[in-house]
Amino acid sequence: MNIKIGVTYNLHKKEIEQTIIESSKLNFIEVKNLEPSLLQSKKDILSKFPISMHVQYLSKQEKPTTLNLVSEETKEIISDENSDLYKAFDFLNPFVISFHLGFSSKIIGTEGIDNHNYAIGEVLSEEEVFESITESFNIISKMLRRRGYDGEILIENLDYHPTGAYEYVCKPEFISKIARKTGCKVLLDLAHTIISAHAFEMNVIDFIENIGIDLIYEVHVNSPLHKEGKWYDINEPFYYYEAGKEILEYLIERNNAILLNIECEKEIAEQIEILTEMVQRSE
């Protein structure tokens, strides 16, 4: 089997850095802090691992902005070959790169303890959202291929909230349609998947099947916080969700060339051990 285990490396957290250095079972690390000066300061540890680059935020004139593939600001940044996005790409030389799927409004804000998004501008039609995300993805793909990148480009599913920002884009059929139209693969975030499946009153496995198991290339291994009957996108260890292990076993059994990336800052060493055992049992 060709299953690889990694962990999200928060460049601001020393304790995570120590865990990464001490582990002999990690195959890669994921990086999403893309500020050039910060990356440069961590050059030594970054050079020790293959890199998965994850783009959730963009910077423009030193000011972070949420990646939103339907917004004009995002389109301007991804079209600029001198932007920090491509500087970070050149520095990291990733073997895989992923992007958050866009929203259903061009202008968004954040709210709640998990900083989920809400629409400030009008909610676009499903066709407008589909065409805009496809256009942005094609820009990104063209810019990366021009730089010689021939690896997979992934889109990450989002977590549904009834705020106007997540219309259409969290539905598994929409995610599948975007992936098949653009030729990209899917980064399946478990916490996002669980939140969206519950919102749509779907079984989590059925949700994944509706995206298409053949499209899934990487998994963000985590689970959402469940508090007072509500789901929050605050990453917990995957086994905090009662069916978390079962879902991962299902994915591992049906997809033997997948990246399992621990996107959670709790109990990292324990999660590495459990994932390693799960992969070994499936071989």
Backbone as CSV, one residue per row, in Angstrom:
resi,resn,N_x,N_y,N_z,CA_x,CA_y,CA_z,C_x,C_y,C_z
1,MET,0.843,-1.202,0.000,0.000,0.000,0.000,0.876,1.248,0.000
2,ASN,0.303,2.343,-0.446,1.077,3.578,-0.546,0.437,4.683,0.291
3,ILE,0.079,4.362,1.514,-0.543,5.336,2.414,0.548,6.027,3.222
4,LYS,0.493,7.365,3.226,1.503,8.151,3.942,0.839,8.916,5.081
5,ILE,1.575,9.073,6.179,1.067,9.766,7.367,1.844,11.061,7.568
6,GLY,1.115,12.141,7.802,1.744,13.441,8.038,1.047,14.192,9.150
7,VAL,1.531,15.392,9.415,0.933,16.231,10.454,1.014,17.688,10.016
8,THR,0.002,18.464,10.370,0.044,19.895,10.100,1.024,20.549,11.051
9,TYR,1.994,21.247,10.494,3.044,21.905,11.266,2.700,23.385,11.423
10,ASN,2.243,23.748,12.604,2.001,25.148,12.919,3.339,25.777,13.278
11,LEU,3.828,26.642,12.432,5.176,27.197,12.586,5.325,28.062,13.825
12,HIS,4.196,28.384,14.469,4.243,29.208,15.685,4.309,28.353,16.955
13,LYS,4.171,27.015,16.827,4.076,26.163,18.004,5.329,25.305,18.183
14,LYS,6.134,25.627,19.198,7.376,24.910,19.472,7.127,23.454,19.841
15,GLU,6.045,23.186,20.596,5.797,21.828,21.049,5.493,20.893,19.883
16,ILE,4.803,21.401,18.864,4.531,20.598,17.672,5.837,20.313,16.938
17,GLU,6.685,21.299,16.889,7.989,21.153,16.243,8.777,20.006,16.870
18,GLN,8.754,19.918,18.196,9.491,18.873,18.896,8.927,17.492,18.582
19,THR,7.594,17.400,18.527,6.954,16.120,18.201,7.343,15.665,16.804
20,ILE,7.373,16.606,15.873,7.740,16.288,14.494,9.172,15.771,14.420
21,ILE,10.060,16.448,15.097,11.472,16.066,15.069,11.673,14.674,15.661
22,GLU,10.944,14.375,16.740,11.146,13.118,17.462,10.463,11.914,16.807
23,SER,9.497,12.155,15.944,8.765,11.039,15.340,9.544,10.436,14.173
24,SER,9.589,9.106,14.152,10.236,8.394,13.045,9.198,7.827,12.072
25,LYS,7.916,8.139,12.331,6.844,7.517,11.555,6.121,8.503,10.638
26,LEU,6.597,9.736,10.578,5.978,10.728,9.704,6.610,10.677,8.318
27,ASN,5.754,10.714,7.297,6.233,10.700,5.914,6.276,12.085,5.285
28,PHE,5.525,13.037,5.868,5.496,14.393,5.329,4.933,15.329,6.390
29,ILE,5.047,16.637,6.142,4.377,17.617,6.990,3.587,18.577,6.105
30,GLU,2.481,19.052,6.660,1.653,20.031,5.954,1.942,21.421,6.513
31,VAL,2.094,22.391,5.623,2.390,23.772,6.016,1.306,24.687,5.468
32,LYS,0.729,25.515,6.355,-0.242,26.503,5.881,0.054,27.918,6.362
33,ASN,1.144,28.106,7.132,1.630,29.462,7.443,2.547,29.871,6.294
34,LEU,2.104,30.781,5.445,2.811,31.031,4.192,3.576,32.351,4.157
35,GLU,3.712,33.034,5.324,4.471,34.284,5.329,5.940,33.986,5.021
36,PRO,6.507,34.642,3.998,7.884,34.349,3.559,8.919,34.413,4.681
37,SER,8.852,35.442,5.546,9.863,35.578,6.606,9.757,34.441,7.626
38,LEU,8.538,34.012,7.937,8.339,32.912,8.884,8.855,31.600,8.294
39,LEU,8.565,31.371,7.036,9.059,30.161,6.375,10.585,30.120,6.389
40,GLN,11.196,31.245,6.107,12.655,31.317,6.074,13.249,30.981,7.438
41,SER,12.586,31.434,8.504,13.096,31.192,9.853,13.013,29.718,10.256
42,LYS,12.174,28.936,9.545,12.005,27.506,9.851,12.613,26.625,8.766
43,LYS,13.535,27.169,8.038,14.099,26.473,6.884,14.708,25.126,7.253
44,ASP,15.386,25.049,8.394,16.079,23.809,8.766,15.119,22.636,8.919
45,ILE,14.047,22.836,9.670,13.106,21.722,9.882,12.292,21.442,8.624
46,LEU,11.949,22.483,7.855,11.169,22.285,6.631,11.942,21.477,5.597
47,SER,13.254,21.583,5.636,14.077,20.873,4.650,14.189,19.379,4.946
48,LYS,13.708,18.943,6.114,13.854,17.534,6.517,12.710,16.649,6.030
49,PHE,11.612,17.257,5.530,10.422,16.485,5.165,9.885,16.897,3.797
50,PRO,9.256,15.959,3.087,8.424,16.355,1.950,7.293,17.245,2.465
51,ILE,6.898,18.228,1.664,5.934,19.232,2.120,4.616,19.139,1.354
52,SER,3.524,19.127,2.125,2.189,19.350,1.589,1.834,20.807,1.913
53,MET,1.554,21.603,0.893,1.248,23.032,1.086,-0.257,23.232,1.043
54,HIS,-0.791,23.818,2.121,-2.240,24.011,2.231,-2.549,25.506,2.279
55,VAL,-3.401,25.953,1.369,-3.699,27.383,1.238,-5.107,27.668,1.741
56,GLN,-5.162,28.303,2.900,-6.433,28.729,3.491,-6.515,30.247,3.573
57,TYR,-5.359,30.867,3.742,-5.280,32.329,3.813,-4.258,32.833,2.804
58,LEU,-4.498,34.014,2.292,-3.584,34.683,1.377,-3.142,35.986,2.022
59,SER,-2.005,36.500,1.592,-1.575,37.795,2.118,-1.455,38.796,0.981
60,LYS,-1.839,40.009,1.287,-1.761,41.099,0.325,-1.279,42.323,1.096
61,GLN,-0.088,42.782,0.756,0.526,43.911,1.466,0.586,43.615,2.963
62,GLU,1.090,42.424,3.281,1.296,41.967,4.667,0.003,41.792,5.448
63,LYS,-1.124,41.803,4.760,-2.416,41.689,5.440,-3.085,40.371,5.032
64,PRO,-3.349,39.455,5.995,-3.953,38.172,5.626,-5.404,38.327,5.203
65,THR,-5.802,37.541,4.227,-7.190,37.526,3.784,-7.594,36.078,3.557
66,THR,-8.836,35.746,3.864,-9.313,34.385,3.692,-9.393,34.038,2.206
67,LEU,-8.836,32.891,1.830,-8.966,32.422,0.458,-10.442,32.215,0.146
68,ASN,-10.907,32.821,-0.928,-12.294,32.668,-1.365,-12.294,32.677,-2.887
69,LEU,-12.428,31.514,-3.482,-12.236,31.375,-4.924,-13.302,32.077,-5.761
70,VAL,-14.322,32.671,-5.123,-15.294,33.452,-5.896,-15.057,34.956,-5.772
71,SER,-14.122,35.376,-4.927,-13.947,36.813,-4.694,-12.962,37.435,-5.674
72,GLU,-13.163,38.699,-5.957,-12.267,39.412,-6.868,-10.879,39.581,-6.245
73,GLU,-10.827,39.769,-4.928,-9.538,39.939,-4.258,-8.690,38.678,-4.392
74,THR,-9.305,37.517,-4.187,-8.572,36.258,-4.337,-8.115,36.081,-5.777
75,LYS,-8.980,36.379,-6.739,-8.606,36.226,-8.150,-7.420,37.128,-8.503
76,GLU,-7.385,38.312,-7.917,-6.271,39.228,-8.166,-4.964,38.649,-7.634
77,ILE,-5.008,38.056,-6.425,-3.798,37.508,-5.803,-3.315,36.265,-6.542
78,ILE,-4.216,35.360,-6.886,-3.801,34.121,-7.543,-3.333,34.366,-8.977
79,SER,-3.670,35.536,-9.537,-3.229,35.883,-10.895,-1.879,36.593,-10.906
80,ASP,-1.380,36.956,-9.731,-0.131,37.704,-9.603,1.020,36.738,-9.326
81,GLU,1.870,36.526,-10.295,2.964,35.554,-10.128,3.990,35.986,-9.085
82,ASN,3.922,37.247,-8.650,4.840,37.747,-7.619,4.204,37.779,-6.229
83,SER,3.008,37.210,-6.095,2.333,37.217,-4.796,3.034,36.278,-3.826
84,ASP,2.763,36.465,-2.536,3.365,35.597,-1.510,2.963,34.142,-1.695
85,LEU,1.801,33.901,-2.299,1.365,32.533,-2.559,2.423,31.784,-3.373
86,TYR,2.852,32.389,-4.459,3.807,31.703,-5.333,5.231,31.782,-4.803
87,LYS,5.520,32.815,-4.006,6.827,32.851,-3.336,6.926,31.695,-2.340
88,ALA,5.847,31.459,-1.602,5.830,30.337,-0.652,5.929,29.011,-1.394
89,PHE,5.235,28.905,-2.504,5.304,27.685,-3.305,6.734,27.410,-3.766
90,ASP,7.396,28.445,-4.270,8.779,28.277,-4.734,9.696,27.863,-3.594
91,PHE,9.476,28.440,-2.422,10.332,28.146,-1.269,10.113,26.718,-0.766
92,LEU,8.846,26.304,-0.681,8.513,25.005,-0.090,8.705,23.833,-1.056
93,ASN,8.535,24.103,-2.345,8.637,23.040,-3.353,7.787,21.829,-2.949
94,PRO,6.480,22.010,-2.761,5.631,20.928,-2.224,5.413,19.804,-3.239
95,PHE,5.143,18.597,-2.716,4.804,17.480,-3.598,3.299,17.431,-3.848
96,VAL,2.521,18.162,-3.024,1.087,18.293,-3.236,0.658,19.642,-2.672
97,ILE,-0.376,20.240,-3.274,-0.854,21.554,-2.821,-2.379,21.530,-2.798
98,SER,-2.959,22.146,-1.767,-4.410,22.119,-1.606,-4.955,23.504,-1.294
99,PHE,-6.217,23.701,-1.672,-6.896,24.986,-1.499,-8.290,24.756,-0.919
100,HIS,-8.713,25.663,-0.035,-10.099,25.637,0.424,-11.023,25.928,-0.757
101,LEU,-12.109,25.184,-0.821,-13.131,25.447,-1.822,-13.741,26.821,-1.530
102,GLY,-14.216,27.496,-2.562,-14.745,28.848,-2.374,-16.099,28.887,-1.687
103,PHE,-16.576,30.090,-1.426,-17.843,30.306,-0.738,-18.926,30.710,-1.734
104,SER,-20.126,30.947,-1.241,-21.245,31.309,-2.123,-21.507,32.811,-2.129
105,SER,-20.599,33.573,-1.542,-20.683,35.032,-1.552,-19.286,35.597,-1.767
106,LYS,-19.183,36.665,-2.512,-17.874,37.258,-2.793,-17.271,37.940,-1.575
107,ILE,-18.122,38.426,-0.680,-17.640,39.123,0.512,-18.137,38.368,1.738
108,ILE,-17.203,37.989,2.611,-17.566,37.183,3.783,-16.934,37.760,5.051
109,GLY,-17.529,37.423,6.181,-16.964,37.755,7.485,-16.851,36.496,8.308
110,THR,-16.358,36.622,9.537,-16.240,35.465,10.424,-16.987,35.728,11.729
111,GLU,-17.467,34.623,12.340,-18.185,34.725,13.595,-18.088,33.400,14.340
112,GLY,-18.455,33.425,15.614,-18.516,32.199,16.402,-17.174,31.770,16.965
113,ILE,-17.210,30.785,17.864,-15.986,30.344,18.521,-15.066,29.581,17.569
114,ASP,-15.617,29.128,16.436,-14.787,28.430,15.458,-14.483,29.283,14.228
115,ASN,-14.835,30.573,14.298,-14.562,31.515,13.198,-15.126,31.034,11.861
116,HIS,-16.354,30.487,11.891,-16.955,30.126,10.613,-17.383,31.400,9.884
117,ASN,-17.666,31.268,8.611,-17.906,32.446,7.778,-19.395,32.729,7.585
118,TYR,-19.688,33.970,7.241,-21.054,34.357,6.900,-21.005,35.324,5.717
119,ALA,-22.086,35.375,4.963,-22.138,36.224,3.778,-22.384,37.674,4.168
120,ILE,-21.552,38.557,3.625,-21.779,39.998,3.748,-22.393,40.509,2.447
121,GLY,-21.845,40.060,1.334,-22.406,40.398,0.032,-23.570,39.487,-0.302
122,GLU,-24.111,39.641,-1.499,-25.250,38.814,-1.917,-24.826,37.355,-2.059
123,VAL,-25.774,36.461,-1.871,-25.550,35.036,-2.103,-25.742,34.781,-3.592
124,LEU,-24.697,34.274,-4.237,-24.727,34.051,-5.674,-25.529,32.797,-6.007
125,SER,-25.885,32.651,-7.265,-26.578,31.443,-7.700,-25.584,30.289,-7.758
126,GLU,-26.096,29.074,-7.764,-25.209,27.901,-7.823,-24.374,27.912,-9.100
127,GLU,-24.977,28.306,-10.203,-24.233,28.351,-11.478,-23.114,29.388,-11.414
128,GLU,-23.394,30.554,-10.823,-22.360,31.592,-10.701,-21.204,31.113,-9.841
129,VAL,-21.522,30.442,-8.728,-20.482,29.937,-7.829,-19.636,28.882,-8.540
130,PHE,-20.301,27.967,-9.232,-19.584,26.903,-9.945,-18.639,27.491,-10.994
131,GLU,-19.116,28.411,-11.785,-18.296,28.999,-12.844,-17.132,29.804,-12.267
132,SER,-17.380,30.518,-11.167,-16.337,31.350,-10.571,-15.237,30.496,-9.943
133,ILE,-15.629,29.437,-9.221,-14.639,28.550,-8.614,-13.833,27.840,-9.705
134,THR,-14.499,27.391,-10.746,-13.807,26.729,-11.853,-12.803,27.668,-12.508
135,GLU,-13.208,28.924,-12.711,-12.302,29.922,-13.302,-11.069,30.124,-12.423
136,SER,-11.277,30.289,-11.116,-10.158,30.501,-10.198,-9.227,29.298,-10.162
137,PHE,-9.817,28.112,-10.139,-8.985,26.908,-10.110,-8.139,26.806,-11.375
138,ASN,-8.708,27.155,-12.501,-7.958,27.097,-13.753,-6.812,28.108,-13.763
139,ILE,-7.022,29.261,-13.150,-5.940,30.255,-13.024,-4.802,29.675,-12.190
140,ILE,-5.155,29.108,-11.024,-4.155,28.515,-10.134,-3.391,27.403,-10.851
141,SER,-4.116,26.524,-11.514,-3.492,25.408,-12.210,-2.521,25.900,-13.280
142,LYS,-2.935,26.894,-14.046,-2.075,27.454,-15.091,-0.807,28.061,-14.502
143,MET,-0.946,28.811,-13.410,0.206,29.460,-12.776,1.183,28.433,-12.210
144,LEU,0.659,27.369,-11.602,1.525,26.341,-11.018,2.205,25.506,-12.097
145,ARG,1.468,25.142,-13.129,2.072,24.353,-14.213,3.167,25.161,-14.914
146,ARG,2.949,26.461,-15.019,3.957,27.327,-15.628,5.254,27.304,-14.827
147,ARG,5.139,27.056,-13.512,6.320,26.982,-12.650,6.927,25.576,-12.624
148,GLY,6.391,24.684,-13.417,6.942,23.346,-13.508,6.339,22.342,-12.566
149,TYR,5.272,22.707,-11.873,4.635,21.792,-10.929,3.803,20.769,-11.684
150,ASP,4.013,19.480,-11.391,3.233,18.437,-12.058,2.518,17.529,-11.062
151,GLY,2.435,17.954,-9.796,1.749,17.175,-8.769,0.257,17.432,-8.746
152,GLU,-0.417,16.790,-7.803,-1.865,16.957,-7.661,-2.193,18.316,-7.045
153,ILE,-3.305,18.904,-7.494,-3.864,20.115,-6.894,-5.211,19.701,-6.302
154,LEU,-5.394,19.977,-5.015,-6.565,19.485,-4.297,-7.489,20.620,-3.874
155,ILE,-8.773,20.309,-3.753,-9.739,21.233,-3.152,-10.252,20.605,-1.865
156,GLU,-10.366,21.416,-0.818,-10.845,20.918,0.474,-12.318,21.238,0.669
157,ASN,-13.074,20.242,1.087,-14.484,20.464,1.407,-14.622,21.325,2.665
158,LEU,-15.699,22.092,2.727,-15.931,22.997,3.848,-17.049,22.467,4.751
159,ASP,-17.227,23.126,5.887,-18.225,22.725,6.884,-19.445,23.632,6.774
160,TYR,-20.618,23.037,6.590,-21.815,23.830,6.334,-22.335,24.536,7.584
161,HIS,-22.647,25.832,7.413,-23.368,26.624,8.417,-24.414,27.438,7.654
162,PRO,-25.604,27.616,8.199,-26.678,28.328,7.490,-26.524,29.845,7.579
163,THR,-25.430,30.348,7.028,-25.093,31.767,7.149,-25.063,32.481,5.800
164,GLY,-25.391,31.770,4.740,-25.336,32.351,3.401,-23.992,32.175,2.705
165,ALA,-22.949,31.855,3.464,-21.613,31.724,2.874,-21.344,30.327,2.326
166,TYR,-22.142,29.337,2.753,-21.830,27.937,2.440,-22.875,27.262,1.551
167,GLU,-23.733,28.062,0.896,-24.756,27.456,0.052,-24.106,26.714,-1.122
168,TYR,-24.639,25.570,-1.453,-24.198,24.702,-2.564,-22.830,24.052,-2.321
169,VAL,-21.842,24.831,-1.838,-20.443,24.394,-1.891,-20.126,23.233,-0.953
170,CYS,-20.978,22.981,0.034,-20.738,21.885,0.968,-21.445,20.602,0.557
171,LYS,-22.288,20.667,-0.442,-22.989,19.474,-0.909,-21.994,18.531,-1.598
172,PRO,-22.031,17.253,-1.283,-21.055,16.334,-1.881,-21.124,16.297,-3.404
173,GLU,-22.320,16.438,-3.965,-22.462,16.410,-5.420,-21.792,17.620,-6.067
174,PHE,-21.843,18.777,-5.400,-21.200,19.984,-5.931,-19.680,19.818,-5.896
175,ILE,-19.167,19.293,-4.780,-17.721,19.063,-4.645,-17.235,18.123,-5.742
176,SER,-17.983,17.046,-5.963,-17.635,16.074,-6.996,-17.649,16.710,-8.384
177,LYS,-18.642,17.543,-8.623,-18.783,18.197,-9.927,-17.601,19.125,-10.210
178,ILE,-17.175,19.883,-9.187,-16.013,20.771,-9.341,-14.766,19.956,-9.638
179,ALA,-14.559,18.891,-8.875,-13.356,18.071,-9.040,-13.308,17.451,-10.433
180,ARG,-14.424,16.915,-10.891,-14.429,16.248,-12.193,-14.324,17.254,-13.343
181,LYS,-14.860,18.448,-13.155,-14.769,19.480,-14.188,-13.337,19.985,-14.340
182,THR,-12.641,20.166,-13.222,-11.303,20.768,-13.258,-10.172,19.747,-13.317
183,GLY,-10.493,18.487,-13.017,-9.454,17.472,-12.998,-8.653,17.430,-11.713
184,CYS,-9.131,18.125,-10.687,-8.423,18.117,-9.411,-8.885,16.933,-8.565
185,LYS,-8.202,16.723,-7.434,-8.598,15.715,-6.457,-9.139,16.419,-5.216
186,VAL,-9.614,15.638,-4.257,-10.267,16.195,-3.068,-9.432,15.943,-1.822
187,LEU,-9.296,16.993,-1.023,-8.785,16.885,0.341,-10.017,16.805,1.233
188,LEU,-10.252,15.637,1.803,-11.438,15.419,2.632,-11.105,15.758,4.077
189,ASP,-11.687,16.826,4.580,-11.511,17.196,5.976,-12.593,16.478,6.784
190,LEU,-12.156,15.607,7.711,-13.129,14.805,8.450,-14.082,15.658,9.285
191,ALA,-13.544,16.667,9.973,-14.399,17.525,10.795,-15.440,18.235,9.934
192,HIS,-14.999,18.767,8.795,-15.927,19.442,7.884,-16.971,18.463,7.358
193,THR,-16.530,17.257,7.042,-17.433,16.234,6.518,-18.499,15.868,7.543
194,ILE,-18.087,15.685,8.787,-19.030,15.327,9.850,-20.054,16.446,10.072
195,ILE,-19.577,17.695,10.122,-20.479,18.835,10.333,-21.488,18.947,9.189
196,SER,-20.999,18.851,7.945,-21.892,18.986,6.791,-22.869,17.820,6.707
197,ALA,-22.387,16.601,6.948,-23.275,15.438,6.883,-24.407,15.560,7.901
198,HIS,-24.091,16.003,9.114,-25.134,16.191,10.125,-26.102,17.299,9.713
199,ALA,-25.575,18.369,9.123,-26.436,19.477,8.691,-27.417,19.025,7.611
200,PHE,-26.959,18.128,6.726,-27.804,17.651,5.628,-28.531,16.355,5.984
201,GLU,-28.423,15.951,7.265,-29.069,14.730,7.755,-28.675,13.517,6.911
202,MET,-27.361,13.413,6.673,-26.817,12.312,5.893,-25.890,11.463,6.747
203,ASN,-25.795,10.195,6.430,-24.775,9.335,7.004,-23.414,9.787,6.471
204,VAL,-22.399,9.799,7.325,-21.086,10.317,6.917,-20.492,9.489,5.778
205,ILE,-20.608,8.180,5.834,-20.078,7.327,4.765,-20.810,7.597,3.456
206,ASP,-22.125,7.772,3.516,-22.895,8.098,2.302,-22.442,9.433,1.725
207,PHE,-22.162,10.393,2.601,-21.673,11.707,2.166,-20.382,11.532,1.369
208,ILE,-19.454,10.736,1.909,-18.171,10.508,1.251,-18.364,9.795,-0.082
209,GLU,-19.248,8.805,-0.102,-19.518,8.073,-1.344,-20.085,8.998,-2.418
210,ASN,-20.889,9.977,-2.005,-21.473,10.903,-2.971,-20.446,11.860,-3.552
211,ILE,-19.371,12.131,-2.816,-18.262,12.882,-3.402,-17.554,12.015,-4.434
212,GLY,-17.290,10.763,-4.056,-16.586,9.828,-4.940,-15.279,9.398,-4.304
213,ILE,-15.211,8.161,-3.856,-14.020,7.678,-3.168,-12.795,7.767,-4.074
214,ASP,-12.997,7.686,-5.387,-11.882,7.747,-6.335,-11.265,9.138,-6.419
215,LEU,-11.992,10.138,-5.937,-11.496,11.520,-6.008,-10.671,11.919,-4.786
216,ILE,-10.761,11.148,-3.712,-10.120,11.538,-2.449,-8.641,11.174,-2.465
217,TYR,-7.794,12.184,-2.296,-6.342,12.010,-2.356,-5.686,12.223,-1.001
218,GLU,-6.294,13.065,-0.184,-5.745,13.368,1.137,-6.898,13.507,2.123
219,VAL,-6.625,13.179,3.375,-7.616,13.338,4.441,-7.024,14.187,5.554
220,HIS,-7.743,15.204,5.985,-7.414,15.908,7.215,-7.998,15.086,8.353
221,VAL,-7.123,14.474,9.124,-7.532,13.572,10.195,-7.818,14.405,11.447
222,ASN,-9.081,14.510,11.804,-9.523,15.332,12.934,-10.987,15.001,13.220
223,SER,-11.579,15.674,14.158,-13.019,15.602,14.375,-13.471,16.941,14.944
224,PRO,-14.755,17.279,14.787,-15.239,18.564,15.293,-15.556,18.506,16.781
225,LEU,-15.614,19.669,17.377,-16.062,19.775,18.767,-17.588,19.725,18.791
226,HIS,-18.146,18.869,19.650,-19.594,18.788,19.816,-19.928,19.284,21.212
227,LYS,-20.648,20.394,21.282,-20.897,21.037,22.571,-22.325,21.556,22.614
228,GLU,-23.056,21.131,23.632,-24.426,21.584,23.865,-25.291,21.422,22.612
229,GLY,-25.109,20.278,21.945,-25.930,19.959,20.785,-25.508,20.615,19.492
230,LYS,-24.402,21.339,19.499,-23.939,22.023,18.291,-22.554,21.519,17.890
231,TRP,-22.275,21.590,16.588,-20.986,21.177,16.044,-20.135,22.407,15.732
232,TYR,-18.870,22.350,16.115,-17.947,23.458,15.871,-16.692,22.941,15.184
233,ASP,-16.208,23.722,14.232,-14.991,23.351,13.510,-13.760,23.730,14.333
234,ILE,-13.621,23.047,15.455,-12.439,23.186,16.313,-11.815,21.795,16.373
235,ASN,-10.650,21.648,15.765,-10.109,20.317,15.510,-9.727,19.557,16.776
236,GLU,-10.358,18.396,16.922,-10.086,17.472,18.014,-9.479,16.191,17.432
237,PRO,-8.845,15.342,18.260,-8.370,14.048,17.757,-9.518,13.262,17.122
238,PHE,-9.216,12.536,16.058,-10.268,11.881,15.278,-11.077,10.891,16.105
239,TYR,-10.468,10.289,17.127,-11.191,9.292,17.919,-12.108,9.920,18.967
240,TYR,-12.140,11.253,19.066,-13.120,11.901,19.939,-14.532,11.760,19.360
241,TYR,-14.628,11.594,18.042,-15.922,11.350,17.398,-16.150,9.846,17.388
242,GLU,-17.310,9.407,17.831,-17.532,7.978,18.076,-17.294,7.101,16.851
243,ALA,-17.547,7.628,15.654,-17.349,6.829,14.439,-16.078,7.226,13.694
244,GLY,-15.218,8.031,14.325,-14.032,8.534,13.647,-13.116,7.437,13.138
245,LYS,-12.858,6.458,13.998,-11.971,5.358,13.620,-12.595,4.521,12.503
246,GLU,-13.880,4.287,12.606,-14.592,3.507,11.588,-14.521,4.187,10.221
247,ILE,-14.687,5.495,10.198,-14.635,6.247,8.937,-13.238,6.153,8.320
248,LEU,-12.221,6.298,9.141,-10.850,6.208,8.629,-10.534,4.802,8.119
249,GLU,-10.980,3.793,8.837,-10.764,2.413,8.385,-11.430,2.187,7.029
250,TYR,-12.615,2.748,6.862,-13.325,2.661,5.581,-12.501,3.311,4.466
251,LEU,-11.964,4.487,4.722,-11.169,5.194,3.714,-9.886,4.440,3.387
252,ILE,-9.221,3.937,4.410,-7.960,3.214,4.207,-8.191,1.932,3.404
253,GLU,-9.250,1.230,3.687,-9.544,-0.027,2.994,-9.859,0.187,1.521
254,ARG,-10.460,1.310,1.188,-10.935,1.533,-0.175,-10.044,2.440,-1.005
255,ASN,-9.024,3.015,-0.403,-8.145,3.916,-1.151,-6.716,3.680,-0.676
256,ASN,-5.939,2.955,-1.469,-4.606,2.550,-1.006,-3.485,3.493,-1.436
257,ALA,-3.841,4.689,-1.898,-2.820,5.682,-2.244,-3.262,7.032,-1.704
258,ILE,-3.349,7.102,-0.395,-3.962,8.270,0.240,-3.010,8.896,1.258
259,LEU,-3.125,10.204,1.439,-2.352,10.915,2.453,-3.236,11.120,3.674
260,LEU,-2.761,10.707,4.825,-3.484,10.909,6.086,-2.751,11.968,6.877
261,ASN,-3.323,13.154,6.933,-2.654,14.270,7.591,-3.377,14.654,8.884
262,ILE,-2.678,14.567,10.002,-3.252,14.907,11.307,-3.328,16.430,11.427
263,GLU,-4.537,16.968,11.327,-4.733,18.417,11.455,-5.378,18.678,12.815
264,CYS,-4.596,18.533,13.843,-5.067,18.667,15.213,-3.846,18.813,16.102
265,GLU,-3.883,19.745,17.029,-2.706,20.012,17.854,-2.721,19.280,19.192
266,LYS,-3.732,18.429,19.401,-3.815,17.631,20.626,-3.363,16.196,20.356
267,GLU,-2.664,15.614,21.324,-2.376,14.176,21.304,-1.815,13.714,19.962
268,ILE,-0.873,14.473,19.428,-0.325,14.166,18.103,0.405,12.828,18.095
269,ALA,1.268,12.600,19.084,2.034,11.346,19.120,1.105,10.137,19.193
270,GLU,0.045,10.247,19.992,-0.911,9.147,20.114,-1.616,8.883,18.779
271,GLN,-1.969,9.964,18.086,-2.655,9.795,16.801,-1.734,9.166,15.755
272,ILE,-0.471,9.550,15.769,0.492,8.940,14.836,0.569,7.439,15.062
273,GLU,0.633,7.035,16.328,0.734,5.614,16.664,-0.505,4.847,16.196
274,ILE,-1.685,5.391,16.471,-2.928,4.702,16.108,-3.064,4.601,14.589
275,LEU,-2.756,5.689,13.880,-2.839,5.660,12.419,-1.855,4.658,11.835
276,THR,-0.645,4.637,12.378,0.361,3.693,11.905,-0.123,2.258,12.063
277,GLU,-0.726,1.953,13.208,-1.273,0.606,13.433,-2.419,0.287,12.485
278,MET,-3.277,1.274,12.224,-4.401,1.055,11.309,-3.906,0.750,9.901
279,VAL,-2.911,1.501,9.442,-2.348,1.275,8.113,-1.683,-0.092,8.033
280,GLN,-0.931,-0.441,9.053,-0.245,-1.746,9.052,-1.235,-2.903,9.021
281,ARG,-2.343,-2.778,9.744,-3.342,-3.837,9.755,-4.000,-4.026,8.389
282,SER,-4.052,-2.959,7.623,-4.727,-3.028,6.321,-3.823,-3.587,5.215
283,GLU,-2.541,-3.724,5.498,-1.593,-4.182,4.475,-1.703,-5.686,4.235
